[in-house]
Amino acid sequence: IQAFIGKNSFYSIEQGISFDEDLLKSVVEAWDACKKENMLKPVNAHIGGYSEQNNRYEIVAETNGTQLDVNKLVLLACDTVGRGETVLDADENGCYAEAEIKSDNKSLTDVVDKINRWLSTKITYDWNGTKVVLDHEILKDWITVEDGQAVLDEEKVSEFIKAQAKEHDTYGKKRKFMTTLGVELTLPSGYYGWKTDREKEKEELIELIYQGSVTEREPVYSSTAMQKGESDIGNSYVEVDITHQHVYLYMDGELILETDCVTGNTSLDRATPEGVFGVAYKQKGAVLRGRDYETPVTYWMPFYGNYGMHDAYWRSSFGGNIYKTNGSRG
């Protein structure tokens, strides 16, 4: 008989030998293909690494190898000889060990589908006026397969948001400002500017990745400014010139009001702080309270704790050096 072992090789047993099962067994076991050192175990299908060429994860197909069930092959040979047949195909008769996990295994395909859905995410940010794109080029370093499961490294999501916020946020950063009198100042930041809410943005970004979203968005901000970019003051603002005790009001770049003022009393260490601030709110009919006073005002616009702009009907004059000895209580 001719016994086909694998695709390209076969072994033969000459016809005419007496049918002795023990002899037949010894002949079959002597074949090179039946020796353990010549057998290759099957390899299960598994998830390969990230493909730079295809920008995705792929399943590596199983290989069945050449591991024979020798006992089964012997029995098959005996049966073939006993029936007087001349051909035995070990492959067709299931004599080879097969991989247990095939490439269509649902557990594998579900994980790969999930990972590739995450990798399909493309978020185009407007991060305080700067375009920032998050896609597979970044995500590939955030996503891994661990113990057969898709894993998104949330710490790397946090690091990404932290890096973008550090680069694009203006809250807490000093700003250059050109005064009405033509003096360029570098002012500290008060409670003003663009500030990313890192925790909320992390939560939303992770959910967008899980959905495989393709979208444009702004990050979640805990503080915003009048306009985007590093120069975020815009062209509508109040300028308080402490040196000259003067106030300028600009609307859409046009100076619409200017007046003298009185700022914090420097002799009592109550100087009005320098910096760029956002008006917290505007209130009519407020009462200013301190340890030893309650003063009603018609207008109140706080910008830094108890510091704010207000009318002062009790004063007969403004400007000059009044603030140095008889300034506001702050």
XYZ file of C-alpha atoms in Angstrom:
330
model
C 0.000 0.000 0.000
C 0.967 3.646 -0.308
C 0.535 5.770 2.809
C 0.419 9.517 2.207
C 1.941 11.413 5.124
C 1.640 15.131 4.610
C 1.255 16.851 1.272
C 4.402 15.850 -0.572
C 5.623 12.566 0.858
C 4.434 8.988 1.145
C 5.619 5.671 2.432
C 5.034 2.352 0.803
C 4.560 -1.222 1.970
C 5.106 -3.740 -0.732
C 2.179 -5.888 -1.578
C 2.497 -9.559 -0.985
C 3.789 -9.422 2.592
C 1.989 -11.563 5.090
C -0.465 -9.595 7.188
C 1.102 -9.627 10.602
C -0.244 -6.775 12.719
C 2.834 -6.590 14.934
C 5.052 -6.511 11.886
C 2.887 -3.867 10.265
C 2.995 -1.809 13.458
C 6.793 -1.977 13.579
C 6.994 -0.915 9.942
C 4.708 2.074 10.459
C 6.419 3.166 13.668
C 9.770 3.057 11.870
C 8.717 5.698 9.385
C 10.541 9.015 9.949
C 7.203 10.861 10.094
C 6.180 8.739 13.084
C 9.204 9.604 15.175
C 8.552 12.228 17.842
C 11.683 14.190 17.053
C 10.375 14.795 13.532
C 6.944 15.990 14.604
C 5.899 19.603 14.877
C 3.123 20.357 17.335
C 0.147 22.382 16.095
C 0.082 26.068 16.966
C -3.158 27.762 17.992
C -4.429 30.848 16.250
C -3.618 33.937 18.270
C -3.719 37.712 18.178
C -0.608 39.167 16.605
C 0.938 42.528 17.378
C -0.041 45.861 15.903
C 0.449 46.001 12.135
C 2.165 49.240 11.120
C 1.229 48.502 7.526
C -2.484 48.035 8.120
C -2.837 50.184 11.245
C -4.693 47.433 13.066
C -4.389 44.210 14.992
C -4.782 40.929 13.126
C -5.268 37.268 13.976
C -2.369 34.960 13.165
C -3.914 31.791 11.715
C -3.383 28.420 13.309
C -0.925 25.828 11.942
C -1.659 22.127 12.349
C 1.959 20.997 12.220
C 2.990 17.344 11.664
C 2.190 15.706 14.994
C 0.809 12.259 14.163
C -1.371 9.996 16.270
C 0.788 6.921 15.611
C -1.606 4.478 17.249
C -4.440 5.742 15.098
C -2.240 5.522 12.013
C -1.314 1.900 12.851
C -4.968 0.956 13.277
C -5.794 2.703 10.032
C -2.974 0.844 8.256
C -4.223 -2.461 9.613
C -7.732 -1.674 8.471
C -6.506 -0.604 5.053
C -4.493 -3.780 4.565
C -7.313 -5.908 5.952
C -9.689 -4.480 3.360
C -7.181 -5.042 0.614
C -6.944 -1.369 -0.228
C -3.752 0.145 -1.541
C -3.956 3.810 -0.488
C -3.995 5.387 2.954
C -4.206 9.166 3.450
C -3.254 10.100 7.036
C -4.417 13.699 6.654
C -7.883 12.898 5.357
C -8.373 10.326 8.082
C -7.566 12.736 10.905
C -4.285 11.259 12.033
C -2.736 14.673 12.614
C -3.284 16.685 15.779
C -5.125 19.897 15.006
C -4.868 23.284 16.656
C -7.502 23.717 19.331
C -8.064 27.403 18.606
C -8.847 28.381 15.015
C -8.702 31.823 13.448
C -12.497 32.092 13.483
C -12.627 31.561 17.242
C -15.210 34.003 18.608
C -13.118 34.957 21.622
C -10.290 36.013 19.311
C -12.454 37.819 16.779
C -14.354 39.705 19.496
C -11.128 41.003 21.045
C -9.597 41.988 17.703
C -12.819 43.708 16.625
C -12.864 45.655 19.886
C -9.226 46.733 19.594
C -9.614 47.779 15.973
C -12.740 49.738 16.844
C -10.698 51.644 19.427
C -7.920 52.185 16.891
C -10.405 53.614 14.373
C -10.947 56.567 16.714
C -10.019 59.922 15.246
C -10.622 63.011 17.331
C -9.684 66.399 15.951
C -9.385 68.768 18.879
C -9.628 72.520 18.911
C -7.460 72.949 21.996
C -7.597 76.666 22.699
C -7.234 77.489 19.015
C -4.672 74.785 18.207
C -5.532 71.708 16.146
C -4.587 68.480 17.917
C -5.320 65.132 16.229
C -5.688 61.926 18.200
C -5.720 58.821 15.998
C -4.121 55.375 15.608
C -0.628 56.858 15.540
C -1.035 57.757 19.213
C -3.582 55.126 20.221
C -1.377 52.216 19.133
C 0.848 52.943 22.144
C -2.123 53.052 24.508
C -3.708 49.730 23.560
C -2.421 46.248 24.350
C -3.643 42.677 24.653
C -3.206 41.243 28.119
C -4.374 37.753 29.075
C -6.392 37.630 25.889
C -8.249 40.872 26.608
C -8.113 44.329 25.055
C -6.658 46.882 27.470
C -6.619 50.679 27.187
C -3.913 52.281 29.329
C -5.873 55.024 31.088
C -2.690 56.439 32.595
C -1.469 57.270 29.088
C -4.793 58.967 28.390
C -4.162 61.124 31.461
C -0.614 61.888 30.343
C -1.855 62.973 26.908
C -4.429 65.349 28.377
C -1.921 66.680 30.894
C 0.606 67.408 28.130
C -1.952 69.185 25.944
C -3.305 71.206 28.867
C 0.197 72.233 29.890
C 0.945 73.424 26.363
C -2.348 75.094 25.449
C -3.935 76.276 28.708
C -3.375 79.906 29.659
C -4.786 79.831 33.176
C -2.020 80.620 35.638
C 0.411 81.806 32.979
C 1.837 85.306 32.720
C 0.674 87.491 29.845
C 2.065 90.397 27.938
C -0.272 93.394 27.830
C 0.053 96.702 26.010
C -1.422 99.520 28.077
C -3.367 102.453 26.705
C -0.309 104.635 27.352
C 1.865 102.318 25.236
C 3.727 100.450 27.978
C 4.148 96.705 27.541
C 3.676 94.847 30.811
C 4.100 91.221 31.760
C 1.264 90.522 34.158
C 0.649 87.538 36.419
C -2.485 85.497 35.892
C -5.345 85.825 38.302
C -8.498 83.742 38.057
C -8.572 83.972 34.289
C -7.741 82.002 31.182
C -8.290 78.679 29.465
C -8.058 75.748 31.843
C -8.737 72.144 30.849
C -10.811 70.088 33.243
C -8.434 67.144 33.077
C -10.542 64.596 34.935
C -13.752 65.270 33.024
C -11.920 65.332 29.705
C -10.291 62.015 30.573
C -13.696 60.445 31.273
C -15.171 61.719 28.015
C -12.131 60.828 25.926
C -12.035 57.247 27.219
C -15.704 56.810 26.326
C -15.097 58.233 22.833
C -12.241 55.766 22.310
C -14.402 52.837 23.406
C -16.987 53.947 20.829
C -14.409 54.345 18.065
C -15.628 57.900 17.492
C -14.598 60.068 14.568
C -15.415 63.608 15.586
C -14.288 67.173 16.162
C -14.397 68.565 19.671
C -13.109 70.989 22.241
C -11.812 69.646 25.538
C -13.873 70.184 28.665
C -12.809 73.493 30.247
C -13.177 74.485 33.870
C -12.295 78.075 32.947
C -12.534 79.968 29.650
C -11.294 83.295 28.321
C -12.621 85.963 25.973
C -10.775 84.630 22.957
C -8.601 81.645 22.026
C -4.841 81.589 21.833
C -2.084 82.808 24.114
C -3.324 86.376 23.860
C -6.717 85.531 25.315
C -7.785 88.886 26.755
C -9.625 89.827 23.597
C -10.659 93.359 22.696
C -13.385 93.954 25.298
C -11.933 94.560 28.753
C -11.357 96.969 31.606
C -7.833 98.292 32.105
C -7.003 99.653 35.543
C -3.825 101.737 35.574
C -2.766 101.689 39.218
C 0.201 103.998 38.669
C -1.956 106.731 37.143
C -5.171 105.802 39.026
C -7.166 105.649 35.845
C -9.673 103.198 34.345
C -10.263 102.487 30.645
C -13.186 100.488 29.269
C -12.806 98.921 25.843
C -15.614 97.290 23.874
C -14.775 95.524 20.629
C -11.458 97.329 20.542
C -12.972 100.804 20.995
C -12.314 102.938 24.068
C -15.809 103.909 25.182
C -15.170 105.168 28.726
C -12.332 106.385 30.908
C -12.325 107.794 34.399
C -10.149 108.341 37.455
C -10.310 105.763 40.233
C -9.030 104.954 43.704
C -7.411 101.552 44.263
C -6.380 99.703 47.433
C -4.731 101.589 50.280
C -1.008 100.866 50.062
C -0.225 102.428 53.467
C -2.346 99.740 55.127
C -0.934 96.964 52.945
C -4.184 96.670 51.004
C -2.818 97.302 47.527
C -4.969 96.132 44.637
C -3.274 93.042 43.170
C -1.715 93.282 39.744
C -2.615 90.793 37.063
C -5.195 89.672 34.555
C -8.537 88.694 36.079
C -11.970 87.687 34.961
C -14.987 89.459 36.424
C -16.714 86.845 38.587
C -20.171 88.446 38.288
C -21.963 91.802 38.145
C -24.412 92.849 40.843
C -26.589 95.858 41.511
C -27.470 96.933 45.027
C -24.724 95.039 46.843
C -23.439 95.535 50.380
C -19.682 95.477 50.917
C -18.859 93.957 54.300
C -15.681 93.840 56.345
C -14.742 93.443 59.999
C -15.805 96.950 60.918
C -18.001 98.164 58.085
C -21.056 97.516 55.937
C -21.198 99.759 52.901
C -23.991 99.647 50.338
C -22.996 100.278 46.708
C -24.995 100.571 43.536
C -22.623 98.489 41.440
C -20.315 95.629 42.444
C -18.071 93.558 40.139
C -15.675 91.268 42.062
C -12.690 89.850 40.192
C -10.378 88.439 42.884
C -11.898 87.350 46.171
C -13.007 90.524 47.975
C -11.330 92.747 45.400
C -13.725 94.270 42.897
C -14.852 97.360 41.056
C -17.619 99.483 42.560
C -18.956 102.987 42.773
C -18.011 105.135 45.792
C -20.590 107.866 46.353
C -18.855 108.836 49.631
C -15.771 110.116 47.833
C -15.562 113.668 46.561
C -12.495 113.068 44.418
C -10.652 110.304 42.574
C -7.233 109.799 41.033
C -3.879 111.253 42.011
C -2.225 109.786 45.121
C -5.364 109.266 47.205
C -4.882 105.490 47.107
C -1.566 105.685 48.980
C -3.054 106.908 52.242
C -6.822 106.875 51.817
C -7.365 104.112 49.330
C -9.941 101.384 49.206
C -10.065 98.700 51.858
C -9.696 96.080 49.150
